[in-house]
Short mmCIF file of C-alpha atoms in Angstrom, two decimals:
data_model
loop_
_atom_site.label_atom_id
_atom_site.label_comp_id
_atom_site.label_asym_id
_atom_site.label_seq_id
_atom_site.Cartn_x
_atom_site.Cartn_y
_atom_site.Cartn_z
CA MET F 382 86.23 -124.15 -109.61
CA THR F 383 87.83 -125.55 -112.77
CA LYS F 384 89.31 -123.33 -115.48
CA LYS F 385 86.69 -124.56 -117.96
CA ARG F 386 83.84 -123.68 -115.59
CA ARG F 387 85.28 -120.21 -114.93
CA LYS F 388 85.52 -119.66 -118.68
CA GLY F 389 81.89 -120.78 -119.12
CA ILE F 390 80.66 -118.39 -116.41
CA LYS F 391 82.67 -115.52 -117.88
CA GLU F 392 81.26 -116.09 -121.36
CA LEU F 393 77.71 -116.42 -119.99
CA LEU F 394 78.16 -113.03 -118.31
CA VAL F 395 79.43 -111.55 -121.59
CA PHE F 396 76.46 -112.93 -123.56
CA SER F 397 74.01 -111.75 -120.90
CA SER F 398 75.56 -108.27 -120.72
CA ALA F 399 75.43 -107.95 -124.51
CA SER F 400 71.80 -109.08 -124.59
CA PHE F 401 70.89 -106.73 -121.73
CA LEU F 402 72.49 -103.71 -123.40
CA ASN F 403 70.99 -104.44 -126.82
CA ASP F 404 67.52 -104.72 -125.28
CA VAL F 405 67.99 -101.47 -123.37
CA GLY F 406 68.68 -99.78 -126.71
CA SER F 407 65.87 -101.42 -128.67
CA ASP F 408 63.25 -100.91 -125.95
CA MET F 409 64.22 -97.28 -125.47
CA LEU F 410 62.64 -96.78 -128.89
CA ARG F 411 59.53 -98.94 -128.49
CA PRO F 412 57.23 -96.32 -126.89
CA PHE F 413 58.27 -93.63 -129.40
CA TRP F 414 58.56 -95.61 -132.65
CA PRO F 415 54.88 -95.35 -133.76
CA ILE F 416 54.80 -91.62 -132.98
CA PHE F 417 58.06 -91.00 -134.84
CA VAL F 418 56.84 -92.81 -137.96
CA THR F 419 53.33 -91.34 -138.10
CA SER F 420 53.73 -87.87 -136.56
CA ILE F 421 57.32 -86.80 -137.23
CA LEU F 422 57.67 -88.40 -140.68
CA ASN F 423 53.92 -88.12 -141.45
CA ALA F 424 53.56 -91.72 -142.64
CA PRO F 425 50.09 -93.32 -142.75
CA MET F 426 49.18 -96.15 -140.38
CA SER F 427 49.32 -98.59 -143.29
CA PHE F 428 53.03 -97.81 -143.76
CA LEU F 429 53.66 -98.30 -140.03
CA GLY F 430 51.91 -101.67 -140.32
CA LEU F 431 54.04 -102.57 -143.34
CA LEU F 432 57.26 -101.66 -141.52
CA ASP F 433 56.42 -103.61 -138.38
CA GLY F 434 54.88 -106.62 -140.16
CA LEU F 435 57.75 -106.93 -142.64
CA GLY F 436 60.24 -106.45 -139.82
CA GLU F 437 58.78 -109.29 -137.77
CA ALA F 438 58.61 -111.61 -140.79
CA ILE F 439 62.28 -110.95 -141.60
CA ALA F 440 63.33 -111.36 -137.96
CA TYR F 441 61.84 -114.87 -137.92
CA ALA F 442 62.75 -115.86 -141.48
CA VAL F 443 66.49 -115.18 -141.13
CA ARG F 444 67.00 -117.40 -138.10
CA PHE F 445 67.18 -120.71 -139.92
CA PRO F 446 69.62 -119.38 -142.56
CA GLY F 447 71.68 -117.87 -139.73
CA GLY F 448 71.81 -121.18 -137.88
CA TYR F 449 72.47 -123.16 -141.05
CA LEU F 450 75.39 -120.95 -142.12
CA SER F 451 76.80 -121.05 -138.60
CA ASP F 452 76.83 -124.88 -138.67
CA LYS F 453 78.12 -125.03 -142.23
CA LEU F 454 80.98 -122.59 -141.63
CA LYS F 455 81.51 -123.95 -138.10
CA ARG F 456 81.59 -120.39 -136.79
CA ARG F 457 79.28 -118.78 -134.23
CA LYS F 458 80.93 -115.58 -133.07
CA PRO F 459 80.86 -113.49 -136.31
CA PHE F 460 77.10 -113.93 -136.68
CA ILE F 461 76.55 -112.75 -133.12
CA TRP F 462 78.58 -109.54 -133.10
CA LEU F 463 77.50 -108.65 -136.64
CA GLY F 464 73.86 -109.06 -135.58
CA TYR F 465 74.32 -106.49 -132.81
CA LEU F 466 76.21 -104.21 -135.21
CA PHE F 467 73.34 -104.34 -137.71
CA ALA F 468 70.93 -103.19 -134.98
CA ALA F 469 73.21 -100.31 -133.98
CA PHE F 470 73.65 -98.99 -137.53
CA ALA F 471 69.90 -99.34 -138.17
CA ARG F 472 69.12 -97.00 -135.27
CA ILE F 473 71.50 -94.41 -136.67
CA GLY F 474 69.67 -94.84 -139.98
CA TYR F 475 66.33 -94.20 -138.29
CA ALA F 476 67.72 -91.02 -136.73
CA ILE F 477 68.93 -89.55 -140.04
CA SER F 478 65.83 -90.53 -142.07
CA ARG F 479 64.06 -87.41 -143.32
CA PHE F 480 61.12 -89.14 -144.98
CA ALA F 481 59.29 -92.37 -144.19
CA GLY F 482 60.48 -94.36 -147.20
CA LEU F 483 64.07 -94.21 -145.93
CA LEU F 484 63.06 -96.19 -142.84
CA LEU F 485 62.43 -99.34 -144.87
CA PRO F 486 66.05 -100.36 -145.67
CA PHE F 487 67.09 -99.60 -142.09
CA LYS F 488 64.19 -101.65 -140.72
CA ILE F 489 65.34 -104.56 -142.90
CA LEU F 490 68.92 -104.14 -141.63
CA ASP F 491 67.67 -104.00 -138.04
CA ARG F 492 65.71 -107.25 -138.33
CA LEU F 493 68.47 -109.01 -140.29
CA GLY F 494 70.39 -108.66 -137.04
CA LYS F 495 68.31 -111.52 -135.64
CA ILE F 496 70.62 -113.93 -137.49
CA ARG F 497 72.59 -113.74 -134.24
CA ASP F 498 70.09 -115.68 -132.12
CA PRO F 499 70.55 -119.33 -133.24
CA PRO F 500 74.39 -119.14 -133.35
CA ARG F 501 74.39 -117.43 -129.94
CA ASP F 502 72.06 -120.01 -128.40
CA ALA F 503 74.05 -122.86 -129.95
CA LEU F 504 77.35 -121.46 -128.63
CA LEU F 505 75.83 -120.85 -125.20
CA SER F 506 74.59 -124.46 -125.07
CA GLU F 507 78.16 -125.60 -125.80
CA ILE F 508 80.01 -123.45 -123.25
CA VAL F 509 77.60 -123.96 -120.32
CA ASP F 510 77.72 -127.24 -118.39
CA LYS F 511 74.96 -129.35 -119.96
CA ARG F 512 73.63 -130.19 -116.49
CA LYS F 513 73.12 -126.44 -115.91
CA ARG F 514 72.01 -125.49 -119.41
CA GLY F 515 68.58 -124.32 -118.25
CA ARG F 516 70.13 -122.02 -115.64
CA GLY F 517 72.44 -120.55 -118.26
CA PHE F 518 69.58 -119.75 -120.62
CA GLY F 519 67.50 -118.53 -117.68
CA PHE F 520 70.20 -116.05 -116.71
CA LEU F 521 70.47 -114.84 -120.32
CA THR F 522 66.70 -114.40 -120.65
CA ALA F 523 66.51 -112.62 -117.29
CA ALA F 524 69.14 -110.14 -118.46
CA ASP F 525 67.32 -109.71 -121.77
CA ASN F 526 64.00 -108.91 -120.08
CA LEU F 527 65.68 -106.66 -117.52
CA GLY F 528 66.96 -104.62 -120.45
CA ALA F 529 63.43 -104.53 -121.87
CA THR F 530 62.22 -103.25 -118.48
CA LEU F 531 64.83 -100.52 -118.05
CA GLY F 532 64.91 -99.33 -121.68
CA PRO F 533 61.52 -97.55 -121.65
CA LEU F 534 62.24 -96.08 -118.19
CA ILE F 535 65.53 -94.60 -119.39
CA ALA F 536 63.85 -93.28 -122.54
CA PHE F 537 61.08 -91.52 -120.61
CA LEU F 538 63.71 -89.85 -118.41
CA ILE F 539 65.95 -88.58 -121.22
CA PHE F 540 63.44 -87.96 -124.03
CA PRO F 541 62.45 -84.46 -122.82
CA PHE F 542 66.12 -83.41 -123.17
CA LEU F 543 66.91 -85.19 -126.44
CA GLY F 544 63.85 -85.40 -128.66
CA PHE F 545 63.27 -88.16 -131.20
CA ARG F 546 66.37 -88.16 -133.39
CA ARG F 547 68.97 -87.80 -130.67
CA LEU F 548 67.15 -90.49 -128.66
CA PHE F 549 67.54 -92.87 -131.62
CA LEU F 550 71.26 -92.04 -131.82
CA VAL F 551 71.74 -92.65 -128.09
CA ALA F 552 69.85 -95.96 -128.40
CA ALA F 553 72.50 -97.16 -130.88
CA ILE F 554 75.28 -96.91 -128.29
CA PRO F 555 74.28 -99.98 -126.19
CA SER F 556 74.25 -102.20 -129.29
CA PHE F 557 77.69 -100.96 -130.37
CA ILE F 558 78.92 -101.93 -126.89
CA SER F 559 77.22 -105.35 -127.25
CA ALA F 560 79.03 -105.98 -130.55
CA PHE F 561 82.34 -104.91 -128.98
CA LEU F 562 81.86 -107.22 -125.97
CA ILE F 563 81.24 -110.26 -128.17
CA PHE F 564 84.03 -109.40 -130.60
CA SER F 565 86.66 -108.79 -127.93
CA LEU F 566 85.77 -111.12 -125.05
CA ILE F 567 84.34 -114.29 -126.61
CA ARG F 568 86.90 -116.83 -127.75
CA GLU F 569 85.82 -119.40 -130.32
CA LYS F 570 87.91 -122.40 -131.28
CA ARG F 571 88.54 -122.54 -135.01
CA GLN F 572 88.16 -125.98 -136.54
CA THR F 573 91.04 -126.65 -138.89
CA LYS F 574 89.66 -129.99 -140.02
CA LYS F 575 87.22 -129.44 -142.87
CA VAL F 576 84.18 -131.67 -142.73
CA GLY F 577 81.39 -131.54 -145.30
CA PHE F 578 78.10 -130.22 -143.98
CA LYS F 579 74.65 -130.78 -145.35
CA PHE F 580 71.46 -130.15 -143.40
CA ARG F 581 68.57 -132.55 -143.90
CA PHE F 582 65.36 -132.18 -141.91
CA LYS F 583 65.00 -135.97 -141.73
CA GLU F 584 68.27 -136.14 -139.76
CA LEU F 585 66.69 -134.30 -136.84
CA ASP F 586 65.69 -136.32 -133.79
CA ARG F 587 62.08 -137.55 -134.04
CA CYS F 588 61.28 -135.99 -130.68
CA LEU F 589 62.65 -132.66 -131.91
CA LYS F 590 60.36 -132.81 -134.96
CA LEU F 591 57.40 -133.40 -132.65
CA LEU F 592 58.52 -130.49 -130.47
CA ILE F 593 58.58 -128.26 -133.56
CA LEU F 594 55.14 -129.52 -134.67
CA SER F 595 53.37 -129.11 -131.32
CA SER F 596 55.01 -125.74 -130.63
CA ALA F 597 54.01 -124.51 -134.11
CA ILE F 598 50.38 -125.35 -133.34
CA PHE F 599 50.69 -123.54 -130.01
CA ALA F 600 52.13 -120.52 -131.87
CA LEU F 601 49.08 -120.41 -134.16
CA GLY F 602 47.14 -119.27 -131.09
CA TRP F 603 49.93 -117.15 -129.58
CA PHE F 604 48.83 -113.73 -130.81
CA SER F 605 50.71 -110.56 -129.93
CA LEU F 606 50.69 -108.64 -126.67
CA SER F 607 49.03 -105.71 -128.46
CA PHE F 608 45.64 -107.46 -128.23
CA PHE F 609 45.90 -107.66 -124.45
CA VAL F 610 46.89 -103.99 -124.28
CA VAL F 611 43.95 -102.81 -126.41
CA PHE F 612 41.53 -104.96 -124.40
CA VAL F 613 42.80 -103.59 -121.08
CA THR F 614 42.50 -99.96 -122.20
CA GLN F 615 38.73 -100.44 -122.35
CA LYS F 616 38.78 -100.36 -118.53
CA VAL F 617 42.19 -98.88 -117.63
CA LYS F 618 43.56 -95.42 -118.49
CA ILE F 619 46.07 -95.37 -121.34
CA GLY F 620 48.60 -93.65 -119.08
CA PHE F 621 49.05 -96.91 -117.16
CA VAL F 622 50.05 -98.89 -120.28
CA PRO F 623 53.81 -98.21 -119.93
CA LEU F 624 53.64 -99.50 -116.34
CA LEU F 625 51.87 -102.64 -117.57
CA PHE F 626 54.68 -103.21 -120.08
CA ILE F 627 57.27 -102.75 -117.35
CA THR F 628 55.34 -105.17 -115.11
CA MET F 629 55.25 -107.77 -117.87
CA SER F 630 58.98 -107.47 -118.65
CA GLY F 631 59.88 -107.42 -114.96
CA PHE F 632 58.00 -110.64 -114.19
CA ALA F 633 59.42 -112.27 -117.33
CA SER F 634 62.88 -111.45 -116.01
CA LEU F 635 62.05 -112.77 -112.54
CA ALA F 636 60.62 -116.04 -113.91
CA ALA F 637 63.43 -116.84 -116.34
CA TYR F 638 66.22 -118.07 -114.06
CA PRO F 639 64.01 -120.15 -111.71
CA ALA F 640 62.36 -121.74 -114.77
CA GLY F 641 65.75 -122.70 -116.17
CA ARG F 642 67.01 -123.98 -112.82
CA ILE F 643 63.91 -126.10 -112.21
CA SER F 644 64.12 -127.53 -115.74
CA ASP F 645 67.69 -128.69 -115.03
CA ARG F 646 66.32 -130.71 -112.11
CA ILE F 647 63.03 -132.13 -113.41
CA GLY F 648 63.40 -131.82 -117.18
CA ARG F 649 62.39 -129.18 -119.70
CA LYS F 650 59.02 -130.68 -120.62
CA ALA F 651 57.08 -130.04 -117.41
CA VAL F 652 58.29 -126.45 -117.07
CA LEU F 653 57.79 -125.52 -120.74
CA LEU F 654 54.33 -127.12 -120.63
CA THR F 655 53.55 -124.85 -117.66
CA GLY F 656 54.48 -121.84 -119.79
CA TYR F 657 52.26 -122.97 -122.67
CA LEU F 658 49.32 -123.63 -120.33
CA LEU F 659 49.78 -120.26 -118.63
CA PHE F 660 49.14 -118.48 -121.93
CA SER F 661 45.85 -120.37 -122.32
CA LEU F 662 44.96 -119.45 -118.74
CA VAL F 663 45.76 -115.77 -119.35
CA CYS F 664 43.44 -115.76 -122.39
CA PHE F 665 40.70 -117.35 -120.25
CA LEU F 666 41.18 -114.82 -117.45
CA PHE F 667 41.06 -111.87 -119.84
CA ILE F 668 37.65 -113.12 -120.98
CA HIS F 669 36.17 -113.79 -117.54
CA ALA F 670 38.03 -111.61 -115.01
CA LYS F 671 36.55 -108.35 -113.81
CA LEU F 672 38.98 -105.88 -115.35
CA ASN F 673 40.27 -103.03 -113.21
CA LEU F 674 43.71 -101.56 -112.55
CA PHE F 675 44.66 -104.22 -109.99
CA SER F 676 43.52 -107.19 -112.10
CA ALA F 677 45.26 -105.71 -115.16
CA PHE F 678 48.59 -105.68 -113.32
CA VAL F 679 48.03 -109.26 -112.11
CA LEU F 680 47.18 -110.46 -115.63
CA PHE F 681 50.20 -108.74 -117.18
CA ALA F 682 52.38 -110.24 -114.45
CA LEU F 683 51.03 -113.71 -115.36
CA TYR F 684 51.67 -112.97 -119.02
CA GLY F 685 55.24 -112.02 -118.09
CA VAL F 686 55.77 -115.28 -116.19
CA HIS F 687 54.56 -117.34 -119.17
CA TYR F 688 56.75 -115.30 -121.52
CA GLY F 689 59.81 -115.70 -119.32
CA ILE F 690 59.31 -119.47 -119.17
CA ILE F 691 58.88 -120.18 -122.86
CA THR F 692 61.58 -117.79 -124.09
CA THR F 693 63.99 -119.36 -121.60
CA LEU F 694 63.32 -123.03 -122.29
CA GLN F 695 62.62 -123.44 -126.00
CA SER F 696 66.24 -123.09 -127.15
CA PRO F 697 67.82 -125.34 -124.48
CA PHE F 698 65.13 -127.98 -125.14
CA VAL F 699 66.02 -127.91 -128.84
CA ALA F 700 69.72 -128.05 -127.91
CA ASP F 701 69.06 -131.11 -125.72
CA LEU F 702 67.49 -132.91 -128.67
CA SER F 703 69.98 -131.98 -131.40
CA LYS F 704 73.48 -133.02 -132.41
CA LYS F 705 76.24 -130.51 -131.77
CA THR F 706 77.00 -130.28 -135.51
CA LEU F 707 73.36 -129.39 -136.29
CA ARG F 708 72.55 -127.39 -133.17
CA ALA F 709 72.42 -123.87 -134.62
CA SER F 710 70.41 -125.13 -137.62
CA ALA F 711 67.96 -126.92 -135.32
CA ILE F 712 67.51 -123.88 -133.08
CA GLY F 713 67.16 -121.69 -136.17
CA ILE F 714 64.48 -123.84 -137.80
CA PHE F 715 62.54 -124.05 -134.52
CA GLN F 716 62.63 -120.28 -134.02
CA THR F 717 61.72 -119.61 -137.66
CA VAL F 718 58.75 -122.00 -137.64
CA PHE F 719 57.51 -120.82 -134.23
CA GLY F 720 57.82 -117.16 -135.16
CA LEU F 721 56.24 -117.43 -138.60
CA CYS F 722 53.31 -119.40 -137.13
CA SER F 723 52.72 -116.65 -134.57
CA LEU F 724 52.22 -114.06 -137.35
CA PRO F 725 48.95 -115.57 -138.71
CA ALA F 726 47.84 -115.97 -135.08
CA SER F 727 47.65 -112.18 -134.80
CA LEU F 728 46.01 -111.83 -138.22
CA ILE F 729 43.33 -114.41 -137.35
CA ALA F 730 42.75 -112.90 -133.90
CA GLY F 731 42.42 -109.44 -135.44
CA PHE F 732 39.87 -110.70 -137.97
CA LEU F 733 37.84 -112.45 -135.25
CA TRP F 734 37.99 -109.30 -133.10
CA ASP F 735 36.66 -107.10 -135.92
CA ALA F 736 34.11 -109.59 -137.30
CA PHE F 737 32.74 -110.85 -133.97
CA SER F 738 34.19 -109.60 -130.68
CA ALA F 739 37.29 -109.47 -128.51
CA ARG F 740 36.00 -112.46 -126.53
CA VAL F 741 35.95 -114.61 -129.67
CA ALA F 742 39.57 -113.64 -130.40
CA PHE F 743 40.64 -114.62 -126.89
CA TYR F 744 38.70 -117.89 -127.07
CA TYR F 745 40.55 -118.63 -130.31
CA GLY F 746 43.91 -118.01 -128.63
CA MET F 747 42.93 -120.08 -125.61
CA PHE F 748 41.72 -123.15 -127.51
CA VAL F 749 44.46 -123.25 -130.18
CA SER F 750 47.27 -122.72 -127.67
CA LEU F 751 45.68 -125.35 -125.41
CA LEU F 752 45.59 -127.80 -128.33
CA GLY F 753 49.28 -127.16 -128.94
CA ALA F 754 50.03 -127.68 -125.24
CA ILE F 755 48.10 -130.99 -125.20
CA LEU F 756 49.94 -132.23 -128.30
CA PHE F 757 53.22 -131.17 -126.71
CA PHE F 758 52.36 -133.12 -123.54
CA VAL F 759 51.32 -136.26 -125.45
CA LEU F 760 53.96 -136.36 -128.19
CA VAL F 761 57.18 -134.96 -126.76
CA ARG F 762 59.29 -136.97 -124.35
CA SER F 763 61.34 -135.25 -121.68
CA LYS F 764 65.10 -135.16 -121.48
CA ASN F 765 67.13 -133.27 -118.91
CA PHE F 766 70.10 -132.99 -121.23
CA LYS F 767 71.89 -134.72 -124.05
#
């Protein structure tokens, strides 16, 4: 094994460990966040909706600026460890908040931490052998989803002894460790030669633009997991919902590495298309399947497989189609567009649910995501690597 390959494996393990720990911390809070906001701080549901909606919008909106600045400054590492640090300090802020209004600046700080994603993905695409790029991203995504699986389990075990505020403080510790791992163990070459940088959308590869377009249309039908949860609770006891979340995250983790490995062999397109089509299939099955506890677990497992595939392969596909000097910007603009398009998907699905029925909302998700998948199949050419 060459020195360069050993270095790449070591840095992949560092990135994956940091992602795993950060997700353990963030998902420790997920089951308790709505209760903390509405019951402990006595905020109305509208304020909870504002916090979560604004948080998601910021998390998506900052990714392109994060990628752009990373390319412009020719630095990746500071954005990554600072992103984890923002998340850690935000959780401390949540813990010390005595009234609901104080949560807002800490929520903004928390979601600003997502500036780390495009620089991290760009750096990972550079340090991993390009012939094994899919495997590298698959390993990272598997670690990420494993953290999302274990976080709620840990929280349920320790919450009776800690309560809300101390749980939030404990949840900050993994993200502090993540920031330390990146800061101390990742080595980034500093470029002494100054080269002017200017990002122009027209400079992106034509195939990459078509990938962004078709994936944005898919995202317009990719409404949130909450709709599936609410639909399932019509037939399944609410007490099983945490187990459904764990099932989803577990299968996402299991699917991630094989998806990346297969994409290295046959190309990203076929595997990512499978992920897009699986979402359409899940929507169809939610409409027509006979819902019971067993079928709910099967459907959430399928949802997890689709989620593991698309979250693994989108960034390496963008990396394949982008120049090294524009890679973080390209990943950032893809993630920003995809994420912001998924927000109206949930709004539209919610309106259709209220105005007509849940079935209409799921038909909307199925047809729009299927349209995006068809456009992706027709317009985007496949490349194993670049």
